[in-house]
Amino acid sequence: MRFRGSLAGRITLVCLAVAGVAVIVAGLVASRLIRTTADNALQSSLAAQADVVASQLDETGIGNRLGVGKVADVVRGQGISVVVRRAGGQPLGDGVAVQAAGKLGLAADHSGRVTVAGSQYLVETRVVGPRGAAFALVLPARNAEATQRALVRNILLALGIGLVVAAFAGFVSGRLLGRPLRRAALAAGSLRAGRR
Protein backbone atom coordinates (compact mmCIF):
# COMPACT_ATOMS: atom_id res chain seq x y z
CA MET A 1 0.00 0.00 0.00
CA ARG A 2 1.51 3.36 -1.06
CA PHE A 3 1.87 6.00 1.70
CA ARG A 4 0.88 9.00 -0.45
CA GLY A 5 -1.99 7.22 -2.16
CA SER A 6 -3.52 5.91 1.05
CA LEU A 7 -6.12 7.80 3.03
CA ALA A 8 -3.89 7.66 6.11
CA GLY A 9 -1.06 9.20 4.10
CA ARG A 10 -3.30 12.00 2.89
CA ILE A 11 -4.50 12.69 6.44
CA THR A 12 -0.89 12.86 7.61
CA LEU A 13 0.04 15.27 4.80
CA VAL A 14 -2.97 17.48 5.58
CA CYS A 15 -2.01 17.58 9.28
CA LEU A 16 1.54 18.54 8.34
CA ALA A 17 0.32 21.23 5.93
CA VAL A 18 -2.06 22.73 8.51
CA ALA A 19 0.71 22.81 11.13
CA GLY A 20 3.11 24.43 8.67
CA VAL A 21 0.65 27.09 7.53
CA ALA A 22 -0.28 27.90 11.15
CA VAL A 23 3.37 28.40 12.11
CA ILE A 24 4.13 30.54 9.04
CA VAL A 25 1.10 32.79 9.61
CA ALA A 26 2.00 33.12 13.30
CA GLY A 27 5.54 34.11 12.31
CA LEU A 28 4.39 36.77 9.86
CA VAL A 29 1.93 38.26 12.35
CA ALA A 30 4.48 38.14 15.19
CA SER A 31 7.21 39.86 13.17
CA ARG A 32 4.86 42.69 12.19
CA LEU A 33 3.66 43.09 15.78
CA ILE A 34 7.25 43.15 17.04
CA ARG A 35 8.19 45.91 14.64
CA THR A 36 5.13 48.00 15.49
CA THR A 37 5.56 47.50 19.23
CA ALA A 38 9.26 48.37 19.10
CA ASP A 39 8.51 51.57 17.15
CA ASN A 40 5.79 52.57 19.61
CA ALA A 41 8.01 51.83 22.61
CA LEU A 42 10.86 53.87 21.14
CA GLN A 43 8.54 56.80 20.37
CA SER A 44 7.08 56.64 23.91
CA SER A 45 10.56 56.59 25.42
CA LEU A 46 11.58 59.59 23.33
CA ALA A 47 8.40 61.42 24.39
CA ALA A 48 9.14 60.74 28.05
CA GLN A 49 12.68 62.06 27.61
CA ALA A 50 11.33 65.17 25.88
CA ASP A 51 8.97 65.77 28.80
CA VAL A 52 11.84 65.46 31.29
CA VAL A 53 13.99 67.83 29.22
CA ALA A 54 11.09 70.29 28.99
CA SER A 55 10.65 70.28 32.77
CA GLN A 56 14.39 70.95 33.24
CA LEU A 57 14.42 73.76 30.69
CA ASP A 58 11.30 75.32 32.19
CA GLU A 59 13.23 75.68 35.44
CA THR A 60 16.48 77.01 33.94
CA GLY A 61 15.14 78.70 30.81
CA ILE A 62 16.13 77.69 27.30
CA GLY A 63 18.41 80.72 27.09
CA ASN A 64 20.67 79.25 29.75
CA ARG A 65 23.45 77.66 27.70
CA LEU A 66 24.69 75.62 30.64
CA GLY A 67 21.25 74.00 31.14
CA VAL A 68 20.79 73.25 27.44
CA GLY A 69 24.36 71.94 27.18
CA LYS A 70 23.91 69.51 30.07
CA VAL A 71 20.66 68.20 28.62
CA ALA A 72 22.19 67.84 25.15
CA ASP A 73 25.16 65.90 26.56
CA VAL A 74 22.88 63.45 28.36
CA VAL A 75 20.68 62.64 25.35
CA ARG A 76 23.54 62.62 22.81
CA GLY A 77 24.94 59.60 24.64
CA GLN A 78 21.80 57.74 23.54
CA GLY A 79 22.15 58.72 19.88
CA ILE A 80 19.57 61.52 20.13
CA SER A 81 20.18 64.90 18.50
CA VAL A 82 18.92 68.10 20.10
CA VAL A 83 17.59 71.05 18.13
CA VAL A 84 17.03 74.30 20.04
CA ARG A 85 15.11 77.36 18.89
CA ARG A 86 15.29 80.39 21.12
CA ALA A 87 12.35 82.79 21.04
CA GLY A 88 12.29 84.52 17.66
CA GLY A 89 15.46 82.78 16.48
CA GLN A 90 16.44 80.10 14.02
CA PRO A 91 16.72 76.44 15.06
CA LEU A 92 20.25 75.39 16.03
CA GLY A 93 21.64 71.87 15.85
CA ASP A 94 22.80 69.15 13.48
CA GLY A 95 21.69 69.87 9.87
CA VAL A 96 19.63 66.69 9.43
CA ALA A 97 18.11 67.03 12.90
CA VAL A 98 17.11 70.63 12.14
CA GLN A 99 15.44 69.48 8.90
CA ALA A 100 13.59 66.69 10.73
CA ALA A 101 12.41 69.05 13.46
CA GLY A 102 11.39 71.61 10.85
CA LYS A 103 9.27 69.05 9.00
CA LEU A 104 7.36 68.22 12.17
CA GLY A 105 7.24 71.87 13.28
CA LEU A 106 8.62 73.67 16.31
CA ALA A 107 5.54 75.81 16.94
CA ALA A 108 3.78 73.31 19.24
CA ASP A 109 4.31 70.04 21.07
CA HIS A 110 4.45 67.29 18.45
CA SER A 111 5.34 63.64 18.27
CA GLY A 112 5.96 61.86 15.00
CA ARG A 113 8.08 60.18 12.38
CA VAL A 114 9.53 62.10 9.43
CA THR A 115 11.70 61.21 6.45
CA VAL A 116 14.76 63.30 5.61
CA ALA A 117 17.08 62.37 2.73
CA GLY A 118 15.61 58.87 2.55
CA SER A 119 16.07 58.09 6.26
CA GLN A 120 13.36 58.01 8.88
CA TYR A 121 13.61 59.89 12.18
CA LEU A 122 11.50 59.91 15.32
CA VAL A 123 10.94 63.49 16.46
CA GLU A 124 9.57 64.98 19.67
CA THR A 125 9.11 68.76 19.81
CA ARG A 126 8.26 70.81 22.89
CA VAL A 127 7.59 74.51 23.36
CA VAL A 128 9.09 75.85 26.59
CA GLY A 129 8.82 79.15 28.35
CA PRO A 130 6.32 81.95 27.85
CA ARG A 131 8.07 83.46 24.79
CA GLY A 132 7.74 80.44 22.50
CA ALA A 133 11.23 78.97 22.70
CA ALA A 134 11.26 75.34 21.61
CA PHE A 135 13.43 72.26 21.29
CA ALA A 136 13.26 68.95 19.50
CA LEU A 137 14.73 65.54 20.21
CA VAL A 138 15.55 63.68 16.99
CA LEU A 139 16.38 59.98 16.94
CA PRO A 140 17.21 58.00 13.79
CA ALA A 141 14.69 55.17 13.43
CA ARG A 142 17.52 52.85 12.41
CA ASN A 143 18.61 52.81 16.08
CA ALA A 144 15.60 50.58 16.76
CA GLU A 145 16.21 48.34 13.74
CA ALA A 146 19.05 46.36 15.33
CA THR A 147 16.85 45.53 18.31
CA GLN A 148 13.95 44.67 16.02
CA ARG A 149 16.14 42.39 13.92
CA ALA A 150 17.34 40.55 17.03
CA LEU A 151 13.77 40.11 18.23
CA VAL A 152 12.57 38.91 14.83
CA ARG A 153 15.52 36.51 14.58
CA ASN A 154 14.64 35.04 17.99
CA ILE A 155 10.98 34.73 17.01
CA LEU A 156 11.92 33.02 13.74
CA LEU A 157 14.12 30.57 15.63
CA ALA A 158 11.26 29.81 18.00
CA LEU A 159 8.87 29.41 15.06
CA GLY A 160 11.32 27.09 13.29
CA ILE A 161 11.45 24.91 16.37
CA GLY A 162 7.66 25.16 16.55
CA LEU A 163 7.41 24.07 12.92
CA VAL A 164 9.56 21.00 13.57
CA VAL A 165 7.48 20.09 16.63
CA ALA A 166 4.23 20.76 14.74
CA ALA A 167 5.42 18.62 11.81
CA PHE A 168 6.26 15.76 14.18
CA ALA A 169 2.93 16.14 15.98
CA GLY A 170 1.09 16.30 12.64
CA PHE A 171 2.85 13.17 11.44
CA VAL A 172 2.06 11.26 14.65
CA SER A 173 -1.57 12.43 14.77
CA GLY A 174 -2.04 11.59 11.09
CA ARG A 175 -0.67 8.11 11.66
CA LEU A 176 -2.89 7.65 14.73
CA LEU A 177 -5.97 8.91 12.88
CA GLY A 178 -5.16 6.68 9.93
CA ARG A 179 -4.67 3.52 12.02
CA PRO A 180 -8.42 2.64 12.22
CA LEU A 181 -8.72 3.30 8.50
CA ARG A 182 -5.83 0.94 7.78
CA ARG A 183 -7.45 -1.73 9.94
CA ALA A 184 -10.75 -1.30 8.12
CA ALA A 185 -8.96 -1.53 4.76
CA LEU A 186 -7.21 -4.73 5.87
CA ALA A 187 -10.52 -6.20 7.06
CA ALA A 188 -12.19 -5.27 3.77
CA GLY A 189 -9.33 -6.91 1.87
CA SER A 190 -9.72 -10.05 3.97
CA LEU A 191 -13.46 -10.15 3.31
CA ARG A 192 -12.84 -9.68 -0.40
CA ALA A 193 -10.41 -12.60 -0.30
CA GLY A 194 -13.15 -14.74 1.23
CA ARG A 195 -11.95 -14.78 4.85
CA ARG A 196 -14.46 -13.86 7.54
PDB file of C-alpha atoms in Angstrom:
ATOM      1  CA  MET A   1       0.000   0.000   0.000  1.00  0.00           C
ATOM      2  CA  ARG A   2       1.515   3.356  -1.061  1.00  0.00           C
ATOM      3  CA  PHE A   3       1.866   5.999   1.703  1.00  0.00           C
ATOM      4  CA  ARG A   4       0.884   8.997  -0.446  1.00  0.00           C
ATOM      5  CA  GLY A   5      -1.987   7.217  -2.156  1.00  0.00           C
ATOM      6  CA  SER A   6      -3.522   5.912   1.046  1.00  0.00           C
ATOM      7  CA  LEU A   7      -6.120   7.802   3.028  1.00  0.00           C
ATOM      8  CA  ALA A   8      -3.885   7.656   6.110  1.00  0.00           C
ATOM      9  CA  GLY A   9      -1.062   9.202   4.102  1.00  0.00           C
ATOM     10  CA  ARG A  10      -3.304  11.996   2.892  1.00  0.00           C
ATOM     11  CA  ILE A  11      -4.504  12.690   6.439  1.00  0.00           C
ATOM     12  CA  THR A  12      -0.889  12.858   7.607  1.00  0.00           C
ATOM     13  CA  LEU A  13       0.041  15.268   4.804  1.00  0.00           C
ATOM     14  CA  VAL A  14      -2.965  17.485   5.579  1.00  0.00           C
ATOM     15  CA  CYS A  15      -2.012  17.582   9.283  1.00  0.00           C
ATOM     16  CA  LEU A  16       1.541  18.540   8.336  1.00  0.00           C
ATOM     17  CA  ALA A  17       0.319  21.227   5.934  1.00  0.00           C
ATOM     18  CA  VAL A  18      -2.059  22.733   8.507  1.00  0.00           C
ATOM     19  CA  ALA A  19       0.706  22.811  11.129  1.00  0.00           C
ATOM     20  CA  GLY A  20       3.111  24.435   8.667  1.00  0.00           C
ATOM     21  CA  VAL A  21       0.648  27.086   7.534  1.00  0.00           C
ATOM     22  CA  ALA A  22      -0.277  27.903  11.150  1.00  0.00           C
ATOM     23  CA  VAL A  23       3.370  28.400  12.107  1.00  0.00           C
ATOM     24  CA  ILE A  24       4.128  30.537   9.042  1.00  0.00           C
ATOM     25  CA  VAL A  25       1.097  32.789   9.611  1.00  0.00           C
ATOM     26  CA  ALA A  26       1.996  33.116  13.296  1.00  0.00           C
ATOM     27  CA  GLY A  27       5.537  34.109  12.307  1.00  0.00           C
ATOM     28  CA  LEU A  28       4.390  36.771   9.862  1.00  0.00           C
ATOM     29  CA  VAL A  29       1.934  38.259  12.353  1.00  0.00           C
ATOM     30  CA  ALA A  30       4.483  38.137  15.186  1.00  0.00           C
ATOM     31  CA  SER A  31       7.210  39.857  13.175  1.00  0.00           C
ATOM     32  CA  ARG A  32       4.857  42.688  12.193  1.00  0.00           C
ATOM     33  CA  LEU A  33       3.663  43.094  15.783  1.00  0.00           C
ATOM     34  CA  ILE A  34       7.250  43.146  17.043  1.00  0.00           C
ATOM     35  CA  ARG A  35       8.191  45.908  14.639  1.00  0.00           C
ATOM     36  CA  THR A  36       5.133  47.997  15.491  1.00  0.00           C
ATOM     37  CA  THR A  37       5.556  47.496  19.233  1.00  0.00           C
ATOM     38  CA  ALA A  38       9.263  48.370  19.101  1.00  0.00           C
ATOM     39  CA  ASP A  39       8.511  51.568  17.149  1.00  0.00           C
ATOM     40  CA  ASN A  40       5.787  52.571  19.611  1.00  0.00           C
ATOM     41  CA  ALA A  41       8.008  51.826  22.612  1.00  0.00           C
ATOM     42  CA  LEU A  42      10.858  53.868  21.139  1.00  0.00           C
ATOM     43  CA  GLN A  43       8.537  56.802  20.375  1.00  0.00           C
ATOM     44  CA  SER A  44       7.080  56.636  23.912  1.00  0.00           C
ATOM     45  CA  SER A  45      10.564  56.588  25.418  1.00  0.00           C
ATOM     46  CA  LEU A  46      11.584  59.591  23.330  1.00  0.00           C
ATOM     47  CA  ALA A  47       8.395  61.424  24.385  1.00  0.00           C
ATOM     48  CA  ALA A  48       9.140  60.739  28.052  1.00  0.00           C
ATOM     49  CA  GLN A  49      12.683  62.060  27.607  1.00  0.00           C
ATOM     50  CA  ALA A  50      11.332  65.172  25.878  1.00  0.00           C
ATOM     51  CA  ASP A  51       8.967  65.766  28.801  1.00  0.00           C
ATOM     52  CA  VAL A  52      11.844  65.457  31.289  1.00  0.00           C
ATOM     53  CA  VAL A  53      13.988  67.829  29.223  1.00  0.00           C
ATOM     54  CA  ALA A  54      11.094  70.294  28.991  1.00  0.00           C
ATOM     55  CA  SER A  55      10.651  70.276  32.768  1.00  0.00           C
ATOM     56  CA  GLN A  56      14.390  70.951  33.240  1.00  0.00           C
ATOM     57  CA  LEU A  57      14.415  73.762  30.690  1.00  0.00           C
ATOM     58  CA  ASP A  58      11.302  75.320  32.193  1.00  0.00           C
ATOM     59  CA  GLU A  59      13.233  75.682  35.445  1.00  0.00           C
ATOM     60  CA  THR A  60      16.479  77.012  33.945  1.00  0.00           C
ATOM     61  CA  GLY A  61      15.142  78.701  30.813  1.00  0.00           C
ATOM     62  CA  ILE A  62      16.131  77.687  27.301  1.00  0.00           C
ATOM     63  CA  GLY A  63      18.407  80.716  27.090  1.00  0.00           C
ATOM     64  CA  ASN A  64      20.669  79.249  29.752  1.00  0.00           C
ATOM     65  CA  ARG A  65      23.448  77.656  27.697  1.00  0.00           C
ATOM     66  CA  LEU A  66      24.689  75.619  30.638  1.00  0.00           C
ATOM     67  CA  GLY A  67      21.249  74.003  31.140  1.00  0.00           C
ATOM     68  CA  VAL A  68      20.793  73.246  27.442  1.00  0.00           C
ATOM     69  CA  GLY A  69      24.361  71.944  27.177  1.00  0.00           C
ATOM     70  CA  LYS A  70      23.908  69.506  30.071  1.00  0.00           C
ATOM     71  CA  VAL A  71      20.661  68.203  28.617  1.00  0.00           C
ATOM     72  CA  ALA A  72      22.187  67.837  25.147  1.00  0.00           C
ATOM     73  CA  ASP A  73      25.162  65.900  26.558  1.00  0.00           C
ATOM     74  CA  VAL A  74      22.880  63.449  28.357  1.00  0.00           C
ATOM     75  CA  VAL A  75      20.676  62.636  25.347  1.00  0.00           C
ATOM     76  CA  ARG A  76      23.544  62.616  22.807  1.00  0.00           C
ATOM     77  CA  GLY A  77      24.944  59.603  24.638  1.00  0.00           C
ATOM     78  CA  GLN A  78      21.797  57.744  23.540  1.00  0.00           C
ATOM     79  CA  GLY A  79      22.150  58.722  19.876  1.00  0.00           C
ATOM     80  CA  ILE A  80      19.568  61.523  20.131  1.00  0.00           C
ATOM     81  CA  SER A  81      20.177  64.898  18.497  1.00  0.00           C
ATOM     82  CA  VAL A  82      18.917  68.101  20.103  1.00  0.00           C
ATOM     83  CA  VAL A  83      17.585  71.052  18.134  1.00  0.00           C
ATOM     84  CA  VAL A  84      17.032  74.302  20.041  1.00  0.00           C
ATOM     85  CA  ARG A  85      15.113  77.358  18.888  1.00  0.00           C
ATOM     86  CA  ARG A  86      15.287  80.387  21.117  1.00  0.00           C
ATOM     87  CA  ALA A  87      12.354  82.789  21.043  1.00  0.00           C
ATOM     88  CA  GLY A  88      12.288  84.516  17.662  1.00  0.00           C
ATOM     89  CA  GLY A  89      15.462  82.778  16.484  1.00  0.00           C
ATOM     90  CA  GLN A  90      16.439  80.096  14.022  1.00  0.00           C
ATOM     91  CA  PRO A  91      16.715  76.437  15.060  1.00  0.00           C
ATOM     92  CA  LEU A  92      20.245  75.386  16.028  1.00  0.00           C
ATOM     93  CA  GLY A  93      21.636  71.868  15.847  1.00  0.00           C
ATOM     94  CA  ASP A  94      22.797  69.153  13.483  1.00  0.00           C
ATOM     95  CA  GLY A  95      21.690  69.870   9.874  1.00  0.00           C
ATOM     96  CA  VAL A  96      19.635  66.686   9.426  1.00  0.00           C
ATOM     97  CA  ALA A  97      18.110  67.029  12.901  1.00  0.00           C
ATOM     98  CA  VAL A  98      17.112  70.635  12.136  1.00  0.00           C
ATOM     99  CA  GLN A  99      15.445  69.479   8.899  1.00  0.00           C
ATOM    100  CA  ALA A 100      13.591  66.693  10.726  1.00  0.00           C
ATOM    101  CA  ALA A 101      12.411  69.052  13.464  1.00  0.00           C
ATOM    102  CA  GLY A 102      11.385  71.615  10.847  1.00  0.00           C
ATOM    103  CA  LYS A 103       9.271  69.051   9.002  1.00  0.00           C
ATOM    104  CA  LEU A 104       7.365  68.220  12.167  1.00  0.00           C
ATOM    105  CA  GLY A 105       7.237  71.865  13.285  1.00  0.00           C
ATOM    106  CA  LEU A 106       8.622  73.668  16.315  1.00  0.00           C
ATOM    107  CA  ALA A 107       5.538  75.808  16.942  1.00  0.00           C
ATOM    108  CA  ALA A 108       3.782  73.305  19.242  1.00  0.00           C
ATOM    109  CA  ASP A 109       4.310  70.040  21.069  1.00  0.00           C
ATOM    110  CA  HIS A 110       4.451  67.295  18.445  1.00  0.00           C
ATOM    111  CA  SER A 111       5.336  63.637  18.275  1.00  0.00           C
ATOM    112  CA  GLY A 112       5.957  61.862  15.002  1.00  0.00           C
ATOM    113  CA  ARG A 113       8.078  60.184  12.375  1.00  0.00           C
ATOM    114  CA  VAL A 114       9.530  62.101   9.434  1.00  0.00           C
ATOM    115  CA  THR A 115      11.703  61.213   6.454  1.00  0.00           C
ATOM    116  CA  VAL A 116      14.758  63.300   5.613  1.00  0.00           C
ATOM    117  CA  ALA A 117      17.083  62.370   2.734  1.00  0.00           C
ATOM    118  CA  GLY A 118      15.606  58.867   2.553  1.00  0.00           C
ATOM    119  CA  SER A 119      16.073  58.092   6.258  1.00  0.00           C
ATOM    120  CA  GLN A 120      13.360  58.015   8.878  1.00  0.00           C
ATOM    121  CA  TYR A 121      13.608  59.887  12.181  1.00  0.00           C
ATOM    122  CA  LEU A 122      11.502  59.907  15.322  1.00  0.00           C
ATOM    123  CA  VAL A 123      10.944  63.494  16.461  1.00  0.00           C
ATOM    124  CA  GLU A 124       9.566  64.985  19.670  1.00  0.00           C
ATOM    125  CA  THR A 125       9.114  68.760  19.812  1.00  0.00           C
ATOM    126  CA  ARG A 126       8.263  70.808  22.891  1.00  0.00           C
ATOM    127  CA  VAL A 127       7.587  74.511  23.358  1.00  0.00           C
ATOM    128  CA  VAL A 128       9.087  75.852  26.594  1.00  0.00           C
ATOM    129  CA  GLY A 129       8.817  79.146  28.352  1.00  0.00           C
ATOM    130  CA  PRO A 130       6.324  81.951  27.849  1.00  0.00           C
ATOM    131  CA  ARG A 131       8.070  83.464  24.794  1.00  0.00           C
ATOM    132  CA  GLY A 132       7.735  80.442  22.497  1.00  0.00           C
ATOM    133  CA  ALA A 133      11.226  78.967  22.704  1.00  0.00           C
ATOM    134  CA  ALA A 134      11.265  75.337  21.605  1.00  0.00           C
ATOM    135  CA  PHE A 135      13.429  72.263  21.288  1.00  0.00           C
ATOM    136  CA  ALA A 136      13.263  68.947  19.497  1.00  0.00           C
ATOM    137  CA  LEU A 137      14.728  65.541  20.208  1.00  0.00           C
ATOM    138  CA  VAL A 138      15.550  63.681  16.992  1.00  0.00           C
ATOM    139  CA  LEU A 139      16.379  59.976  16.938  1.00  0.00           C
ATOM    140  CA  PRO A 140      17.208  58.000  13.788  1.00  0.00           C
ATOM    141  CA  ALA A 141      14.685  55.172  13.426  1.00  0.00           C
ATOM    142  CA  ARG A 142      17.521  52.850  12.411  1.00  0.00           C
ATOM    143  CA  ASN A 143      18.610  52.814  16.085  1.00  0.00           C
ATOM    144  CA  ALA A 144      15.605  50.581  16.759  1.00  0.00           C
ATOM    145  CA  GLU A 145      16.210  48.343  13.744  1.00  0.00           C
ATOM    146  CA  ALA A 146      19.051  46.356  15.334  1.00  0.00           C
ATOM    147  CA  THR A 147      16.851  45.532  18.314  1.00  0.00           C
ATOM    148  CA  GLN A 148      13.951  44.670  16.019  1.00  0.00           C
ATOM    149  CA  ARG A 149      16.141  42.386  13.918  1.00  0.00           C
ATOM    150  CA  ALA A 150      17.339  40.554  17.030  1.00  0.00           C
ATOM    151  CA  LEU A 151      13.767  40.108  18.232  1.00  0.00           C
ATOM    152  CA  VAL A 152      12.569  38.910  14.829  1.00  0.00           C
ATOM    153  CA  ARG A 153      15.523  36.508  14.580  1.00  0.00           C
ATOM    154  CA  ASN A 154      14.636  35.042  17.990  1.00  0.00           C
ATOM    155  CA  ILE A 155      10.976  34.731  17.012  1.00  0.00           C
ATOM    156  CA  LEU A 156      11.924  33.025  13.737  1.00  0.00           C
ATOM    157  CA  LEU A 157      14.122  30.573  15.630  1.00  0.00           C
ATOM    158  CA  ALA A 158      11.258  29.806  18.001  1.00  0.00           C
ATOM    159  CA  LEU A 159       8.875  29.409  15.063  1.00  0.00           C
ATOM    160  CA  GLY A 160      11.321  27.090  13.291  1.00  0.00           C
ATOM    161  CA  ILE A 161      11.448  24.908  16.367  1.00  0.00           C
ATOM    162  CA  GLY A 162       7.656  25.158  16.546  1.00  0.00           C
ATOM    163  CA  LEU A 163       7.413  24.073  12.915  1.00  0.00           C
ATOM    164  CA  VAL A 164       9.556  20.996  13.569  1.00  0.00           C
ATOM    165  CA  VAL A 165       7.477  20.093  16.627  1.00  0.00           C
ATOM    166  CA  ALA A 166       4.234  20.764  14.739  1.00  0.00           C
ATOM    167  CA  ALA A 167       5.421  18.621  11.814  1.00  0.00           C
ATOM    168  CA  PHE A 168       6.262  15.763  14.177  1.00  0.00           C
ATOM    169  CA  ALA A 169       2.925  16.138  15.983  1.00  0.00           C
ATOM    170  CA  GLY A 170       1.087  16.304  12.641  1.00  0.00           C
ATOM    171  CA  PHE A 171       2.848  13.170  11.436  1.00  0.00           C
ATOM    172  CA  VAL A 172       2.059  11.262  14.647  1.00  0.00           C
ATOM    173  CA  SER A 173      -1.565  12.429  14.774  1.00  0.00           C
ATOM    174  CA  GLY A 174      -2.038  11.589  11.089  1.00  0.00           C
ATOM    175  CA  ARG A 175      -0.672   8.115  11.661  1.00  0.00           C
ATOM    176  CA  LEU A 176      -2.890   7.654  14.726  1.00  0.00           C
ATOM    177  CA  LEU A 177      -5.971   8.913  12.876  1.00  0.00           C
ATOM    178  CA  GLY A 178      -5.157   6.685   9.933  1.00  0.00           C
ATOM    179  CA  ARG A 179      -4.674   3.517  12.019  1.00  0.00           C
ATOM    180  CA  PRO A 180      -8.417   2.645  12.215  1.00  0.00           C
ATOM    181  CA  LEU A 181      -8.717   3.300   8.495  1.00  0.00           C
ATOM    182  CA  ARG A 182      -5.828   0.940   7.779  1.00  0.00           C
ATOM    183  CA  ARG A 183      -7.447  -1.735   9.940  1.00  0.00           C
ATOM    184  CA  ALA A 184     -10.749  -1.296   8.117  1.00  0.00           C
ATOM    185  CA  ALA A 185      -8.960  -1.527   4.761  1.00  0.00           C
ATOM    186  CA  LEU A 186      -7.207  -4.735   5.868  1.00  0.00           C
ATOM    187  CA  ALA A 187     -10.522  -6.201   7.063  1.00  0.00           C
ATOM    188  CA  ALA A 188     -12.192  -5.267   3.773  1.00  0.00           C
ATOM    189  CA  GLY A 189      -9.327  -6.907   1.873  1.00  0.00           C
ATOM    190  CA  SER A 190      -9.724 -10.054   3.968  1.00  0.00           C
ATOM    191  CA  LEU A 191     -13.464 -10.146   3.310  1.00  0.00           C
ATOM    192  CA  ARG A 192     -12.838  -9.677  -0.398  1.00  0.00           C
ATOM    193  CA  ALA A 193     -10.412 -12.599  -0.305  1.00  0.00           C
ATOM    194  CA  GLY A 194     -13.152 -14.735   1.232  1.00  0.00           C
ATOM    195  CA  ARG A 195     -11.952 -14.778   4.847  1.00  0.00           C
ATOM    196  CA  ARG A 196     -14.455 -13.862   7.535  1.00  0.00           C
TER     197      ARG A 196
END
